[in-house]
CSV table of C-alpha atoms in Angstrom, one decimal:
chain,number,residue,atom,x,y,z
A,117,MET,CA,73.6,35.1,27.0
A,118,THR,CA,72.4,34.7,31.2
A,119,HIS,CA,74.7,36.7,32.9
A,120,THR,CA,75.5,37.8,36.6
A,121,PRO,CA,75.9,41.9,36.2
A,122,LEU,CA,79.0,44.3,38.3
A,123,TRP,CA,77.6,47.8,38.6
A,124,ASP,CA,79.3,51.0,38.9
A,125,GLU,CA,79.6,52.8,42.2
A,126,SER,CA,78.7,56.1,40.8
A,127,ALA,CA,76.4,55.7,38.8
A,128,VAL,CA,74.1,54.0,41.2
A,129,GLU,CA,74.7,57.2,44.1
A,130,LYS,CA,73.6,59.3,41.2
A,131,ALA,CA,70.7,57.8,40.7
A,132,VAL,CA,70.4,57.2,44.1
A,133,ALA,CA,70.1,60.5,44.9
A,134,GLN,CA,67.5,61.0,42.0
A,135,MET,CA,65.1,59.2,43.3
A,136,THR,CA,65.3,60.5,46.9
A,137,ALA,CA,64.2,64.1,45.2
A,138,LYS,CA,62.1,62.9,42.2
A,139,ARG,CA,60.0,60.5,45.4
A,140,PRO,CA,60.6,62.5,48.5
A,141,ALA,CA,58.3,59.6,50.0
A,142,TYR,CA,60.9,56.9,49.7
A,143,ALA,CA,63.6,59.4,51.1
A,144,SER,CA,63.8,57.7,54.8
A,145,ILE,CA,64.0,54.0,53.5
A,146,LEU,CA,67.5,55.8,50.9
A,147,GLY,CA,68.2,57.7,54.1
A,148,PHE,CA,69.3,53.6,54.5
A,149,TYR,CA,69.4,52.1,51.4
A,150,GLY,CA,71.5,54.2,50.0
A,151,PRO,CA,74.6,53.9,51.7
A,152,VAL,CA,73.9,50.7,52.1
A,153,PHE,CA,74.2,50.1,48.3
A,154,ILE,CA,77.6,52.0,47.9
A,155,ALA,CA,78.8,49.5,50.8
A,156,GLN,CA,77.7,46.5,48.8
A,157,ILE,CA,79.3,47.5,45.4
A,158,LYS,CA,82.5,48.7,47.1
A,159,ALA,CA,83.1,45.3,49.0
A,160,GLY,CA,81.9,43.7,46.1
A,161,ALA,CA,85.4,44.4,44.2
A,162,HIS,CA,86.9,42.7,46.9
A,163,VAL,CA,85.0,40.4,47.6
A,164,SER,CA,87.5,36.7,47.9
A,165,PRO,CA,84.9,33.5,49.0
A,166,ALA,CA,86.1,30.4,48.4
A,167,ALA,CA,85.4,28.2,44.7
A,168,ILE,CA,82.4,26.4,44.7
A,169,ALA,CA,83.1,23.4,44.6
A,170,VAL,CA,81.3,21.5,41.6
A,171,ASP,CA,80.7,18.4,39.3
A,172,GLU,CA,81.1,19.3,35.8
A,173,SER,CA,79.6,16.0,34.6
A,174,ILE,CA,76.7,16.8,37.4
A,175,LEU,CA,76.4,20.3,36.1
A,176,LYS,CA,75.9,19.2,32.8
A,177,ILE,CA,73.2,17.0,33.7
A,178,LYS,CA,70.7,19.6,35.7
A,179,ILE,CA,71.6,22.4,32.8
A,180,LYS,CA,70.2,19.8,29.6
A,181,GLU,CA,66.9,18.4,33.0
A,182,GLY,CA,66.3,22.6,34.1
A,183,PHE,CA,67.8,22.2,37.0
A,184,SER,CA,69.3,24.9,39.3
A,185,LEU,CA,72.5,24.6,39.4
A,186,ILE,CA,72.8,25.2,43.5
A,187,ALA,CA,71.5,25.6,46.5
A,188,PRO,CA,71.1,28.7,48.2
A,189,ALA,CA,73.3,27.3,51.2
A,190,ASP,CA,76.3,26.4,49.0
A,191,PHE,CA,77.2,29.7,48.1
A,192,THR,CA,80.5,30.4,50.0
A,193,ILE,CA,81.0,33.3,52.9
A,194,ASP,CA,84.3,35.5,53.2
A,195,LEU,CA,84.0,35.5,56.2
A,196,PRO,CA,86.4,38.5,56.8
A,197,ALA,CA,84.5,40.2,54.0
A,198,ALA,CA,81.3,39.7,55.6
A,199,GLU,CA,82.0,41.0,58.9
A,200,LYS,CA,83.4,44.9,57.2
A,201,LEU,CA,80.6,45.2,55.5
A,202,LEU,CA,77.9,44.2,58.4
A,203,ALA,CA,79.7,46.3,61.1
A,204,ASP,CA,79.8,49.6,58.3
A,205,ILE,CA,75.5,48.3,58.0
A,206,CYS,CA,75.0,47.8,61.5
A,207,SER,CA,76.5,52.2,61.8
A,208,ILE,CA,73.4,52.2,59.0
A,209,ALA,CA,71.0,51.0,60.4
A,210,ALA,CA,71.5,52.5,63.2
A,211,VAL,CA,70.4,56.1,62.6
A,212,SER,CA,67.6,54.5,60.2
A,213,GLY,CA,64.8,53.6,61.9
A,214,GLU,CA,62.9,51.9,65.4
A,215,LYS,CA,63.4,48.2,63.4
A,216,LEU,CA,66.5,48.4,61.7
A,217,SER,CA,68.7,50.3,64.1
A,218,GLY,CA,67.4,47.8,67.1
A,219,ALA,CA,68.5,45.2,65.0
A,220,GLY,CA,72.2,46.5,63.8
A,221,LYS,CA,72.5,46.8,67.8
A,222,GLU,CA,71.6,43.4,68.4
A,223,LEU,CA,74.2,42.5,65.7
A,224,ALA,CA,76.8,45.0,66.7
A,225,LEU,CA,76.7,43.8,70.3
A,226,ALA,CA,77.7,40.3,68.4
A,227,MET,CA,80.6,41.5,66.6
A,228,ALA,CA,81.4,43.0,70.3
A,229,GLU,CA,81.6,39.4,72.2
A,230,ARG,CA,82.5,38.0,69.6
A,231,GLU,CA,79.8,35.4,68.7
A,232,SER,CA,80.2,33.5,65.5
A,233,LEU,CA,79.0,35.2,62.9
A,234,GLU,CA,79.8,32.6,60.8
A,235,ASP,CA,76.4,30.2,62.0
A,236,LEU,CA,74.1,33.5,61.3
A,237,PHE,CA,75.5,34.5,57.9
A,238,HIS,CA,74.3,30.4,57.0
A,239,ASP,CA,71.4,31.0,58.4
A,240,VAL,CA,70.0,33.3,56.1
A,241,LEU,CA,70.5,30.4,53.4
A,242,ASP,CA,69.6,27.1,55.0
A,243,ASN,CA,67.3,28.5,57.5
A,244,LYS,CA,68.1,26.1,59.9
A,245,GLY,CA,66.9,28.1,62.7
A,246,ARG,CA,70.0,30.3,64.5
A,247,LEU,CA,68.2,34.0,63.6
A,248,ASP,CA,65.2,32.4,65.3
A,249,ALA,CA,67.5,31.7,69.1
A,250,MET,CA,68.9,35.0,68.7
A,251,ALA,CA,65.7,36.6,67.4
A,252,GLY,CA,63.7,35.2,70.4
A,253,LYS,CA,66.6,36.3,73.1
A,254,SER,CA,66.9,40.0,72.0
A,255,ASN,CA,63.1,40.7,70.8
A,256,VAL,CA,64.2,41.5,67.6
A,257,PRO,CA,62.3,40.6,65.0
A,258,ALA,CA,64.4,37.9,62.9
A,259,ASP,CA,63.0,39.0,59.5
A,260,MET,CA,64.9,42.6,60.5
A,261,LEU,CA,68.2,40.2,61.3
A,262,SER,CA,68.1,38.2,58.1
A,263,LEU,CA,68.1,41.1,56.0
A,264,LEU,CA,70.6,43.1,57.7
A,265,LEU,CA,72.8,39.4,57.4
A,266,TYR,CA,71.4,39.1,53.6
A,267,LEU,CA,73.0,42.6,53.2
A,268,SER,CA,76.0,41.6,54.1
A,269,ILE,CA,77.1,38.3,53.1
A,270,LYS,CA,75.5,39.2,48.6
A,271,PRO,CA,78.7,40.6,47.5
A,272,SER,CA,80.2,37.0,48.0
A,273,ILE,CA,76.6,35.6,46.7
A,274,GLU,CA,76.9,37.7,43.6
A,275,SER,CA,80.6,36.7,43.5
A,276,GLY,CA,79.1,32.3,43.7
A,277,SER,CA,76.8,33.6,41.6
A,278,ARG,CA,79.1,35.0,38.1
A,279,GLN,CA,81.7,31.7,38.8
A,280,LEU,CA,78.7,29.4,38.1
A,281,ALA,CA,77.2,31.6,35.4
A,282,ALA,CA,79.9,30.2,33.2
A,283,PHE,CA,78.6,27.3,33.8
A,284,LEU,CA,75.4,27.9,32.0
A,285,GLU,CA,74.9,27.6,28.5
A,286,GLU,CA,74.2,30.6,26.3
A,287,ASN,CA,70.5,29.4,25.7
A,288,ALA,CA,70.3,28.5,29.5
A,289,ASP,CA,67.7,30.9,30.0
A,290,GLY,CA,63.6,31.0,30.4
A,291,HIS,CA,63.2,29.4,34.3
A,292,GLY,CA,60.7,30.4,35.9
A,293,ASN,CA,63.4,30.5,39.1
A,294,CYS,CA,67.4,31.1,38.8
A,295,PRO,CA,69.1,28.4,36.5
A,296,ILE,CA,71.4,29.4,39.5
A,297,CYS,CA,70.3,28.7,42.5
A,298,GLY,CA,66.4,27.9,42.5
A,299,SER,CA,65.5,31.1,44.1
A,300,ALA,CA,62.5,33.4,43.3
A,301,PRO,CA,63.1,36.2,40.4
A,302,ILE,CA,62.1,39.4,42.8
A,303,ILE,CA,62.1,42.3,39.2
A,304,GLY,CA,62.5,41.9,35.4
A,305,GLU,CA,63.1,44.2,33.4
A,306,LEU,CA,62.5,45.4,29.5
A,307,ASP,CA,66.5,46.2,27.6
A,308,ALA,CA,66.8,48.2,24.9
A,309,ASP,CA,65.2,45.7,22.2
A,310,GLY,CA,62.2,44.8,24.5
A,311,ARG,CA,63.4,42.1,25.6
A,312,LEU,CA,62.8,40.6,28.5
A,313,TRP,CA,64.9,39.9,31.2
A,314,VAL,CA,64.2,38.5,34.8
A,315,HIS,CA,66.6,39.5,38.2
A,316,CYS,CA,67.2,36.4,41.0
A,317,SER,CA,66.0,37.7,44.5
A,318,LEU,CA,68.9,35.6,45.6
A,319,CYS,CA,72.3,35.8,43.8
A,320,GLY,CA,71.3,38.6,41.5
A,321,HIS,CA,71.7,36.9,38.2
A,322,ARG,CA,69.8,37.3,35.5
A,323,TRP,CA,67.5,35.5,33.0
A,324,SER,CA,65.6,36.1,29.9
A,325,ILE,CA,61.9,34.7,30.1
A,326,GLU,CA,59.1,35.1,27.3
A,327,ARG,CA,56.9,38.3,27.3
A,328,MET,CA,54.2,36.8,26.9
A,329,VAL,CA,53.9,33.7,29.3
A,330,CYS,CA,53.1,33.9,32.6
A,331,LEU,CA,56.7,33.0,34.6
A,332,PHE,CA,55.5,31.6,37.7
A,333,CYS,CA,52.7,29.2,36.2
A,334,GLY,CA,53.5,28.5,32.1
A,335,ASN,CA,49.8,30.1,31.8
A,336,ARG,CA,50.1,31.3,27.5
A,337,ASP,CA,45.8,32.1,27.9
A,338,SER,CA,46.6,36.4,26.6
A,339,ALA,CA,42.8,36.6,28.2
A,340,SER,CA,44.0,36.7,31.2
A,341,LEU,CA,47.3,37.7,31.4
A,342,GLU,CA,47.4,41.9,31.5
A,343,TYR,CA,49.4,44.3,33.2
A,344,LEU,CA,48.9,47.8,35.0
A,345,TYR,CA,50.7,50.4,33.9
A,346,SER,CA,50.0,54.1,34.6
A,347,GLU,CA,51.8,57.9,32.6
A,348,ASN,CA,52.4,59.0,35.6
A,349,GLU,CA,55.1,56.8,36.0
A,350,PRO,CA,56.3,55.0,32.4
A,351,GLU,CA,59.3,53.4,33.1
A,352,TYR,CA,57.4,50.7,35.4
A,353,ARG,CA,54.6,47.8,34.4
A,354,VAL,CA,52.7,45.6,36.7
A,355,TYR,CA,52.7,42.0,35.2
A,356,LEU,CA,49.7,40.5,36.2
A,357,CYS,CA,48.0,36.3,36.2
A,358,ASN,CA,44.4,35.9,37.0
A,359,GLU,CA,45.2,32.4,36.9
A,360,CYS,CA,47.7,32.6,39.9
A,361,ARG,CA,47.2,35.6,41.2
A,362,HIS,CA,51.1,36.4,41.0
A,363,TYR,CA,52.9,39.6,39.9
A,364,LEU,CA,56.2,40.4,39.0
A,365,LYS,CA,57.4,44.0,38.5
A,366,VAL,CA,58.4,45.2,35.4
A,367,VAL,CA,61.0,48.5,34.5
A,368,ASP,CA,61.7,49.4,31.0
A,369,THR,CA,64.9,50.9,30.6
A,370,ARG,CA,64.1,52.6,27.6
A,371,LYS,CA,62.0,55.1,29.7
A,372,LEU,CA,64.8,55.5,32.6
A,373,ALA,CA,66.9,58.4,32.9
A,374,ARG,CA,69.2,56.7,35.0
A,375,VAL,CA,70.7,53.6,35.3
A,376,PHE,CA,68.9,50.7,35.8
A,377,TYR,CA,69.9,48.8,39.2
A,378,PRO,CA,67.0,46.1,40.3
A,379,PRO,CA,68.1,46.6,43.7
A,380,LEU,CA,66.9,50.7,43.8
A,381,GLU,CA,63.9,50.2,41.4
A,382,GLN,CA,62.8,47.5,44.1
A,383,VAL,CA,62.3,49.2,46.8
A,384,VAL,CA,61.7,52.5,45.0
A,385,SER,CA,58.6,51.1,43.8
A,386,LEU,CA,57.0,49.9,46.7
A,387,HIS,CA,53.5,51.0,45.9
A,388,LEU,CA,53.7,49.1,42.9
A,389,ASP,CA,53.9,45.8,45.3
A,390,LEU,CA,50.7,47.4,47.7
A,391,MET,CA,48.7,48.5,43.8
A,392,ALA,CA,48.8,44.6,42.9
A,393,SER,CA,47.9,43.7,46.2
A,394,GLU,CA,45.1,45.3,47.1
A,395,LYS,CA,43.7,44.0,43.1
A,396,GLY,CA,44.2,39.8,45.0
A,397,PHE,CA,47.6,39.7,43.8
A,398,THR,CA,50.3,38.5,45.3
A,399,HIS,CA,54.3,38.8,45.1
A,400,VAL,CA,55.4,34.8,44.8
A,401,LEU,CA,58.4,35.8,47.5
A,402,GLY,CA,54.5,36.5,50.0
A,403,ALA,CA,53.5,39.6,51.0
A,404,GLY,CA,55.1,42.7,51.8
A,405,THR,CA,58.6,41.8,49.9
A,406,ALA,CA,61.3,44.9,50.2
A,407,MET,CA,64.3,42.4,49.9
A,408,ALA,CA,67.6,44.3,48.3
């Protein structure tokens, strides 16, 4: 059934340690994301954003017509929880490389000077240019600022996604974009039964899709659908569509010796994004996708 998962802190922490040891090339990036994942899971256990106001009669129409339930800007944010998590993430970023360090220090300064973080948090969702203005003043790239802010509000977004998932029907699957917020999927998984699921890049919602069809353009021609696979990494596949030239990374959980945690798998498989790019394929979220 379509849903927004909850995650086990100790299992994720163990998986991060396993991947740090298994893939030393990712040790640096996991030095940042590993502690962030744990901080997010801890925050998620206590986060309490305001309930998203919805008209159930309108939701039923949207579900029937195949539309997403809300727009990203409709998510609510538990501001105190997000600010606390941002402070933790800024501390982690401060020792995690030049770009992340610069963004972390700039946002920490904004907190110290009591700037309105609420507007910055919402800019991640509604993209009204507030972050661009901050980036212009600080010489810190807007995408770095946006990343840290997004990571800080993600527990609130996932909480809202769980609230709305209760309205979806059991067969609310097969969408190309998230049935909750309309965002694109970032990664897929094959479950124990071989069923294909994808995870929303924004709210973390999980829904199932057909295996023999391109998620992005609806192409069903098997001659133009293929996937990349390596015996050295049997848990990974990269689904390719030669019609729209998009790709989707998929994790076969039947071949995992660790818990499946989508943000971790996204981060430790960036070499697959490079491989797909070199073959002329692009991720639907754009080049250089590392959002977790």
